[in-house]
PDB file of C-alpha atoms and ligand atoms in Angstrom:
ATOM      1  CA  MET A  29       5.620  52.103-125.979  1.00 97.00           C
ATOM      2  CA  SER A  30       7.945  49.490-124.501  1.00 98.00           C
ATOM      3  CA  VAL A  31       7.041  45.972-123.434  1.00 98.00           C
ATOM      4  CA  ILE A  32       8.664  44.157-120.517  1.00 98.00           C
ATOM      5  CA  ALA A  33       8.000  40.437-120.017  1.00 98.00           C
ATOM      6  CA  ILE A  34       8.476  38.852-116.603  1.00 98.00           C
ATOM      7  CA  VAL A  35       8.945  35.100-116.932  1.00 98.00           C
ATOM      8  CA  SER A  36      10.133  32.070-114.987  1.00 96.00           C
ATOM      9  CA  GLN A  37       9.183  28.425-114.808  1.00 94.00           C
ATOM     10  CA  LYS A  38       9.024  28.528-111.060  1.00 94.00           C
ATOM     11  CA  GLY A  39       6.075  29.661-108.957  1.00 95.00           C
ATOM     12  CA  GLY A  40       6.920  32.025-106.121  1.00 96.00           C
ATOM     13  CA  SER A  41      10.064  33.375-107.763  1.00 97.00           C
ATOM     14  CA  GLY A  42       8.727  36.933-107.670  1.00 98.00           C
ATOM     15  CA  LYS A  43       7.192  37.483-111.120  1.00 98.00           C
ATOM     16  CA  THR A  44       4.106  39.253-109.846  1.00 98.00           C
ATOM     17  CA  THR A  45       6.035  41.220-107.206  1.00 98.00           C
ATOM     18  CA  LEU A  46       8.423  42.474-109.864  1.00 98.00           C
ATOM     19  CA  ALA A  47       5.622  43.281-112.315  1.00 98.00           C
ATOM     20  CA  LEU A  48       3.652  45.342-109.789  1.00 98.00           C
ATOM     21  CA  HIS A  49       6.656  47.253-108.541  1.00 98.00           C
ATOM     22  CA  LEU A  50       7.971  48.058-112.004  1.00 98.00           C
ATOM     23  CA  ALA A  51       4.585  49.196-113.269  1.00 98.00           C
ATOM     24  CA  ALA A  52       3.958  51.332-110.179  1.00 98.00           C
ATOM     25  CA  SER A  53       7.415  52.931-110.375  1.00 98.00           C
ATOM     26  CA  SER A  54       6.946  53.648-114.048  1.00 97.00           C
ATOM     27  CA  THR A  55       3.553  55.236-113.457  1.00 97.00           C
ATOM     28  CA  GLN A  56       4.882  57.313-110.560  1.00 96.00           C
ATOM     29  CA  GLY A  57       7.731  58.401-112.822  1.00 94.00           C
ATOM     30  CA  LYS A  58       5.249  59.843-115.329  1.00 93.00           C
ATOM     31  CA  LEU A  59       5.385  56.918-117.733  1.00 96.00           C
ATOM     32  CA  PRO A  60       1.907  55.393-117.357  1.00 96.00           C
ATOM     33  CA  ALA A  61       2.103  51.611-117.287  1.00 97.00           C
ATOM     34  CA  CYS A  62      -0.347  48.813-117.895  1.00 97.00           C
ATOM     35  CA  ILE A  63       0.090  45.344-116.427  1.00 98.00           C
ATOM     36  CA  ILE A  64      -1.151  42.485-118.576  1.00 98.00           C
ATOM     37  CA  ASP A  65      -1.786  39.471-116.378  1.00 98.00           C
ATOM     38  CA  THR A  66      -1.644  36.235-118.392  1.00 98.00           C
ATOM     39  CA  ASP A  67      -1.659  33.982-115.316  1.00 98.00           C
ATOM     40  CA  PRO A  68      -4.970  32.089-114.869  1.00 97.00           C
ATOM     41  CA  GLN A  69      -4.439  32.547-111.116  1.00 97.00           C
ATOM     42  CA  ALA A  70      -4.762  36.289-111.789  1.00 98.00           C
ATOM     43  CA  THR A  71      -2.736  37.455-108.780  1.00 98.00           C
ATOM     44  CA  ALA A  72      -1.788  40.747-110.404  1.00 98.00           C
ATOM     45  CA  ALA A  73      -5.407  41.320-111.388  1.00 98.00           C
ATOM     46  CA  ALA A  74      -6.517  40.714-107.789  1.00 98.00           C
ATOM     47  CA  TRP A  75      -3.916  43.279-106.681  1.00 98.00           C
ATOM     48  CA  GLY A  76      -5.476  45.686-109.183  1.00 97.00           C
ATOM     49  CA  ASP A  77      -8.929  45.020-107.666  1.00 96.00           C
ATOM     50  CA  TRP A  78      -7.667  45.714-104.143  1.00 96.00           C
ATOM     51  CA  ARG A  79      -6.008  48.857-105.420  1.00 95.00           C
ATOM     52  CA  GLY A  80      -9.256  50.201-106.786  1.00 91.00           C
ATOM     53  CA  ASP A  81      -8.992  53.334-108.922  1.00 86.00           C
ATOM     54  CA  PHE A  82      -5.307  53.937-108.331  1.00 91.00           C
ATOM     55  CA  LEU A  83      -2.953  53.399-111.261  1.00 92.00           C
ATOM     56  CA  PRO A  84      -1.411  51.389-112.835  1.00 96.00           C
ATOM     57  CA  ILE A  85      -4.246  49.564-114.503  1.00 94.00           C
ATOM     58  CA  VAL A  86      -4.210  45.786-114.691  1.00 97.00           C
ATOM     59  CA  VAL A  87      -5.900  43.842-117.458  1.00 97.00           C
ATOM     60  CA  THR A  88      -6.098  40.090-117.878  1.00 98.00           C
ATOM     61  CA  SER A  89      -5.417  38.244-121.085  1.00 98.00           C
ATOM     62  CA  PRO A  90      -5.176  34.603-122.055  1.00 97.00           C
ATOM     63  CA  PRO A  91      -1.708  34.052-123.569  1.00 96.00           C
ATOM     64  CA  ALA A  92      -3.226  33.366-126.982  1.00 96.00           C
ATOM     65  CA  ARG A  93      -4.771  36.873-126.943  1.00 97.00           C
ATOM     66  CA  LEU A  94      -1.655  38.658-125.738  1.00 98.00           C
ATOM     67  CA  GLY A  95      -0.769  40.172-129.113  1.00 97.00           C
ATOM     68  CA  LYS A  96      -4.252  41.675-129.465  1.00 97.00           C
ATOM     69  CA  THR A  97      -4.232  42.953-125.898  1.00 97.00           C
ATOM     70  CA  ILE A  98      -0.903  44.704-126.491  1.00 97.00           C
ATOM     71  CA  GLU A  99      -2.267  46.227-129.688  1.00 97.00           C
ATOM     72  CA  ARG A 100      -5.168  47.658-127.698  1.00 95.00           C
ATOM     73  CA  ALA A 101      -2.741  49.134-125.160  1.00 94.00           C
ATOM     74  CA  ARG A 102      -0.691  50.620-127.989  1.00 94.00           C
ATOM     75  CA  LYS A 103      -3.733  52.496-129.277  1.00 93.00           C
ATOM     76  CA  GLN A 104      -4.168  54.068-125.859  1.00 87.00           C
ATOM     77  CA  ASP A 105      -2.085  57.255-126.056  1.00 81.00           C
ATOM     78  CA  ASP A 106      -1.317  57.293-122.385  1.00 90.00           C
ATOM     79  CA  VAL A 107       0.226  53.825-122.025  1.00 96.00           C
ATOM     80  CA  GLU A 108       4.018  54.071-122.278  1.00 97.00           C
ATOM     81  CA  ILE A 109       5.036  50.824-120.621  1.00 98.00           C
ATOM     82  CA  VAL A 110       3.439  47.393-120.735  1.00 98.00           C
ATOM     83  CA  VAL A 111       4.490  44.839-118.134  1.00 98.00           C
ATOM     84  CA  ILE A 112       3.461  41.249-118.842  1.00 98.00           C
ATOM     85  CA  ASP A 113       3.057  38.961-115.826  1.00 98.00           C
ATOM     86  CA  THR A 114       3.087  35.261-116.678  1.00 98.00           C
ATOM     87  CA  PRO A 115       2.133  31.944-115.048  1.00 98.00           C
ATOM     88  CA  PRO A 116       4.706  29.373-113.908  1.00 95.00           C
ATOM     89  CA  HIS A 117       5.074  26.013-115.681  1.00 93.00           C
ATOM     90  CA  ALA A 118       3.541  27.377-118.868  1.00 94.00           C
ATOM     91  CA  GLU A 119       5.819  27.229-121.883  1.00 94.00           C
ATOM     92  CA  ALA A 120       3.324  28.618-124.371  1.00 95.00           C
ATOM     93  CA  ALA A 121       2.508  31.628-122.185  1.00 96.00           C
ATOM     94  CA  MET A 122       6.180  32.279-121.659  1.00 96.00           C
ATOM     95  CA  ARG A 123       6.904  32.031-125.368  1.00 96.00           C
ATOM     96  CA  GLU A 124       4.148  34.509-126.243  1.00 96.00           C
ATOM     97  CA  ALA A 125       5.367  36.987-123.633  1.00 98.00           C
ATOM     98  CA  ILE A 126       8.978  36.745-124.818  1.00 97.00           C
ATOM     99  CA  LYS A 127       7.884  37.190-128.424  1.00 97.00           C
ATOM    100  CA  ALA A 128       6.104  40.431-127.537  1.00 97.00           C
ATOM    101  CA  ALA A 129       8.844  41.833-125.311  1.00 98.00           C
ATOM    102  CA  ASP A 130      11.540  44.463-125.769  1.00 98.00           C
ATOM    103  CA  LEU A 131      13.133  43.321-122.512  1.00 98.00           C
ATOM    104  CA  VAL A 132      12.761  40.053-120.591  1.00 98.00           C
ATOM    105  CA  LEU A 133      13.291  39.795-116.838  1.00 98.00           C
ATOM    106  CA  ILE A 134      13.577  36.464-115.055  1.00 98.00           C
ATOM    107  CA  PRO A 135      13.186  36.716-111.294  1.00 98.00           C
ATOM    108  CA  SER A 136      14.876  33.957-109.358  1.00 97.00           C
ATOM    109  CA  ARG A 137      15.599  33.304-105.733  1.00 96.00           C
ATOM    110  CA  PRO A 138      19.340  32.726-105.334  1.00 95.00           C
ATOM    111  CA  ARG A 139      19.024  29.038-104.453  1.00 92.00           C
ATOM    112  CA  ALA A 140      20.141  25.941-106.315  1.00 86.00           C
ATOM    113  CA  PHE A 141      16.641  24.599-107.116  1.00 86.00           C
ATOM    114  CA  ASP A 142      15.475  27.950-108.386  1.00 90.00           C
ATOM    115  CA  LEU A 143      18.544  28.471-110.506  1.00 90.00           C
ATOM    116  CA  HIS A 144      18.143  24.994-111.947  1.00 88.00           C
ATOM    117  CA  ALA A 145      14.724  26.050-113.243  1.00 89.00           C
ATOM    118  CA  LEU A 146      16.422  28.710-115.378  1.00 94.00           C
ATOM    119  CA  GLU A 147      17.552  26.070-117.867  1.00 92.00           C
ATOM    120  CA  GLY A 148      14.274  25.908-119.776  1.00 89.00           C
ATOM    121  CA  VAL A 149      13.996  29.693-119.944  1.00 93.00           C
ATOM    122  CA  ALA A 150      17.591  30.038-121.077  1.00 95.00           C
ATOM    123  CA  ASP A 151      16.962  27.709-124.028  1.00 91.00           C
ATOM    124  CA  MET A 152      13.896  29.608-125.078  1.00 92.00           C
ATOM    125  CA  LEU A 153      15.649  32.960-124.766  1.00 94.00           C
ATOM    126  CA  GLN A 154      18.639  31.920-126.799  1.00 90.00           C
ATOM    127  CA  HIS A 155      16.390  31.348-129.787  1.00 88.00           C
ATOM    128  CA  SER A 156      14.484  34.583-129.261  1.00 93.00           C
ATOM    129  CA  GLY A 157      17.484  36.893-129.366  1.00 91.00           C
ATOM    130  CA  LYS A 158      15.718  39.228-126.899  1.00 96.00           C
ATOM    131  CA  PRO A 159      17.708  41.080-124.223  1.00 97.00           C
ATOM    132  CA  ALA A 160      17.133  39.178-120.994  1.00 97.00           C
ATOM    133  CA  PHE A 161      18.349  39.393-117.422  1.00 98.00           C
ATOM    134  CA  VAL A 162      17.961  37.295-114.317  1.00 98.00           C
ATOM    135  CA  VAL A 163      16.822  39.451-111.397  1.00 98.00           C
ATOM    136  CA  LEU A 164      17.835  37.923-108.084  1.00 98.00           C
ATOM    137  CA  ASN A 165      14.889  38.213-105.722  1.00 98.00           C
ATOM    138  CA  ALA A 166      14.359  37.685-102.002  1.00 98.00           C
ATOM    139  CA  VAL A 167      18.089  37.706-101.409  1.00 97.00           C
ATOM    140  CA  PRO A 168      18.820  37.234 -97.681  1.00 96.00           C
ATOM    141  CA  SER A 169      20.847  40.039 -96.130  1.00 94.00           C
ATOM    142  CA  GLY A 170      24.586  39.575 -96.327  1.00 92.00           C
ATOM    143  CA  ALA A 171      24.300  36.806 -98.924  1.00 93.00           C
ATOM    144  CA  THR A 172      27.246  38.014-100.996  1.00 92.00           C
ATOM    145  CA  ARG A 173      28.432  34.496-101.685  1.00 93.00           C
ATOM    146  CA  GLN A 174      24.951  33.349-102.729  1.00 93.00           C
ATOM    147  CA  ILE A 175      24.776  36.237-105.187  1.00 94.00           C
ATOM    148  CA  ALA A 176      28.182  35.352-106.630  1.00 94.00           C
ATOM    149  CA  GLU A 177      27.209  31.680-107.001  1.00 94.00           C
ATOM    150  CA  ALA A 178      23.882  32.530-108.569  1.00 95.00           C
ATOM    151  CA  THR A 179      25.552  34.896-111.002  1.00 95.00           C
ATOM    152  CA  GLU A 180      27.975  32.147-111.995  1.00 94.00           C
ATOM    153  CA  ALA A 181      25.149  29.618-112.417  1.00 94.00           C
ATOM    154  CA  ALA A 182      23.266  32.036-114.653  1.00 95.00           C
ATOM    155  CA  LYS A 183      26.379  32.737-116.669  1.00 94.00           C
ATOM    156  CA  GLN A 184      26.841  29.004-117.278  1.00 94.00           C
ATOM    157  CA  LEU A 185      23.423  29.071-118.924  1.00 94.00           C
ATOM    158  CA  GLY A 186      24.329  32.094-121.012  1.00 93.00           C
ATOM    159  CA  LEU A 187      22.182  34.474-118.969  1.00 95.00           C
ATOM    160  CA  GLU A 188      23.165  37.873-117.631  1.00 95.00           C
ATOM    161  CA  VAL A 189      22.277  38.972-114.128  1.00 97.00           C
ATOM    162  CA  CYS A 190      20.759  42.368-113.408  1.00 98.00           C
ATOM    163  CA  PRO A 191      23.006  44.424-111.113  1.00 97.00           C
ATOM    164  CA  VAL A 192      19.995  45.389-108.986  1.00 98.00           C
ATOM    165  CA  THR A 193      18.619  42.736-106.611  1.00 97.00           C
ATOM    166  CA  PHE A 194      15.591  42.652-104.294  1.00 98.00           C
ATOM    167  CA  GLY A 195      16.230  41.623-100.716  1.00 98.00           C
ATOM    168  CA  GLU A 196      13.959  39.353 -98.693  1.00 98.00           C
ATOM    169  CA  ARG A 197      11.812  42.139 -97.248  1.00 98.00           C
ATOM    170  CA  ALA A 198       8.466  42.194 -95.489  1.00 98.00           C
ATOM    171  CA  ASP A 199       7.515  45.425 -97.293  1.00 98.00           C
ATOM    172  CA  PHE A 200       7.309  43.524-100.585  1.00 98.00           C
ATOM    173  CA  HIS A 201       4.735  40.998 -99.449  1.00 96.00           C
ATOM    174  CA  LYS A 202       2.916  43.239 -96.968  1.00 97.00           C
ATOM    175  CA  SER A 203       2.347  45.916 -99.595  1.00 98.00           C
ATOM    176  CA  SER A 204       1.291  43.541-102.369  1.00 96.00           C
ATOM    177  CA  ALA A 205      -1.281  41.930-100.082  1.00 95.00           C
ATOM    178  CA  LYS A 206      -2.918  45.334 -99.634  1.00 94.00           C
ATOM    179  CA  GLY A 207      -3.001  46.374-103.284  1.00 97.00           C
ATOM    180  CA  GLU A 208      -0.020  48.628-102.746  1.00 98.00           C
ATOM    181  CA  VAL A 209       3.693  48.697-103.473  1.00 98.00           C
ATOM    182  CA  ALA A 210       6.589  48.986-101.042  1.00 98.00           C
ATOM    183  CA  ALA A 211       7.030  52.755-101.579  1.00 98.00           C
ATOM    184  CA  GLU A 212       3.415  53.306-100.556  1.00 97.00           C
ATOM    185  CA  ILE A 213       3.821  51.705 -97.142  1.00 97.00           C
ATOM    186  CA  ASP A 214       7.331  53.034 -96.420  1.00 98.00           C
ATOM    187  CA  SER A 215       8.745  55.369 -99.029  1.00 97.00           C
ATOM    188  CA  GLY A 216      12.157  55.534 -97.353  1.00 97.00           C
ATOM    189  CA  GLY A 217      12.438  51.776 -96.744  1.00 98.00           C
ATOM    190  CA  LYS A 218      14.956  49.427 -98.309  1.00 98.00           C
ATOM    191  CA  ALA A 219      12.341  47.659-100.435  1.00 98.00           C
ATOM    192  CA  ALA A 220      11.140  50.977-101.852  1.00 98.00           C
ATOM    193  CA  LYS A 221      14.711  51.956-102.654  1.00 98.00           C
ATOM    194  CA  GLU A 222      15.399  48.666-104.417  1.00 98.00           C
ATOM    195  CA  ALA A 223      12.235  48.966-106.486  1.00 98.00           C
ATOM    196  CA  LYS A 224      13.180  52.499-107.503  1.00 98.00           C
ATOM    197  CA  LYS A 225      16.696  51.427-108.392  1.00 98.00           C
ATOM    198  CA  LEU A 226      15.439  48.510-110.493  1.00 98.00           C
ATOM    199  CA  TRP A 227      13.073  50.759-112.421  1.00 98.00           C
ATOM    200  CA  LYS A 228      15.890  53.234-113.091  1.00 98.00           C
ATOM    201  CA  TRP A 229      18.040  50.410-114.451  1.00 98.00           C
ATOM    202  CA  VAL A 230      15.186  48.975-116.551  1.00 98.00           C
ATOM    203  CA  LYS A 231      14.470  52.386-118.055  1.00 98.00           C
ATOM    204  CA  LYS A 232      18.092  52.629-119.129  1.00 98.00           C
ATOM    205  CA  GLN A 233      17.905  49.192-120.785  1.00 98.00           C
ATOM    206  CA  LEU A 234      14.839  50.271-122.719  1.00 97.00           C
ATOM    207  CA  GLY A 235      16.755  53.315-123.958  1.00 91.00           C
TER     208      GLY A 235
HETATM  209  N1  ADP B  25      11.726  40.114-102.226  1.00 54.52           N
HETATM  210  C1  ADP B  25      10.725  39.589-101.522  1.00 54.52           C
HETATM  211  N2  ADP B  25      10.691  39.707-100.169  1.00 54.52           N
HETATM  212  C2  ADP B  25       9.674  39.172 -99.455  1.00 54.52           C
HETATM  213  N3  ADP B  25       8.648  38.491 -99.985  1.00 54.52           N
HETATM  214  C3  ADP B  25       8.614  38.343-101.329  1.00 54.52           C
HETATM  215  C4  ADP B  25       9.649  38.869-102.166  1.00 54.52           C
HETATM  216  N4  ADP B  25       9.347  38.562-103.459  1.00 54.52           N
HETATM  217  C5  ADP B  25       8.199  37.887-103.416  1.00 54.52           C
HETATM  218  N5  ADP B  25       7.752  37.740-102.150  1.00 54.52           N
HETATM  219  C6  ADP B  25       6.528  37.024-101.720  1.00 54.52           C
HETATM  220  O1  ADP B  25       6.641  35.678-102.159  1.00 54.52           O
HETATM  221  C7  ADP B  25       5.400  35.204-102.673  1.00 54.52           C
HETATM  222  C8  ADP B  25       5.569  34.798-104.138  1.00 54.52           C
HETATM  223  O2  ADP B  25       5.919  35.961-104.908  1.00 54.52           O
HETATM  224  P1  ADP B  25       5.205  36.277-106.298  1.00 54.52           P
HETATM  225  O3  ADP B  25       5.693  37.596-106.746  1.00 54.52           O
HETATM  226  O4  ADP B  25       3.734  36.100-106.175  1.00 54.52           O
HETATM  227  O5  ADP B  25       5.843  35.126-107.192  1.00 54.52           O
HETATM  228  P2  ADP B  25       5.334  34.523-108.597  1.00 54.52           P
HETATM  229  O6  ADP B  25       4.479  35.547-109.242  1.00 54.52           O
HETATM  230  O7  ADP B  25       6.604  34.249-109.352  1.00 54.52           O
HETATM  231  O8  ADP B  25       4.606  33.258-108.267  1.00 54.52           O
HETATM  232  C9  ADP B  25       4.414  36.334-102.462  1.00 54.52           C
HETATM  233  O9  ADP B  25       3.754  36.142-101.244  1.00 54.52           O
HETATM  234  C10 ADP B  25       5.288  37.572-102.397  1.00 54.52           C
HETATM  235  O10 ADP B  25       4.695  38.619-101.653  1.00 54.52           O
HETATM  236 MG1   MG B  26       2.536  35.419-110.027  1.00 54.52          MG
END
């Protein structure tokens, strides 16, 4: 079983969007996933409620119980991937998630304020020694220069950037709001393709 932590100090950076899409892709690709939602706002859990009986399952856990919750998932033979969704502005929750993770993903919009918020995460990650990547999210179309600048800003903080980015696409928010993922509302759409590509890349990182 592999554990992926999705962290960032900033609200609205795309943590939950990334978590849902990765877990759904994994499940569709025959690696059943479980999302552990440690955010008191429980957005991922609400998505799970709207989704009903369809996989992946979503469980909630206070950050202090994360280790135990992962242990429970580990005992379930059919859970291959755990995706931890975390709250913003919550150092302790972030620390717990990083500690438990095999791979850390940090979604960020490619804008100066958002990139500035990577500083705190970068510090924490340096001490953890865990493989970590910034995933640029909600990238406007044709924003090649913004991507280059964001990549440079991340590099300055000692962070690598994932080669797969998510564009600013209605399918991401429209699907999430219905308890679905992009591929379920338009399987041939750009959002669906990006989600699939990200999962493929993540799987490779996990080895
Ligand atoms: N790539 C994207 N394109 C369009 N909307 C997005 C994208 N990523 C996130 N959103 C929307 O932005 C809002 C915040 O995203 P969310 O994943 O909930 O962020 P976080 O969990 O970091 O607070 C949500 O309404 C979500 O649907
Ligand atoms: Mg969230």
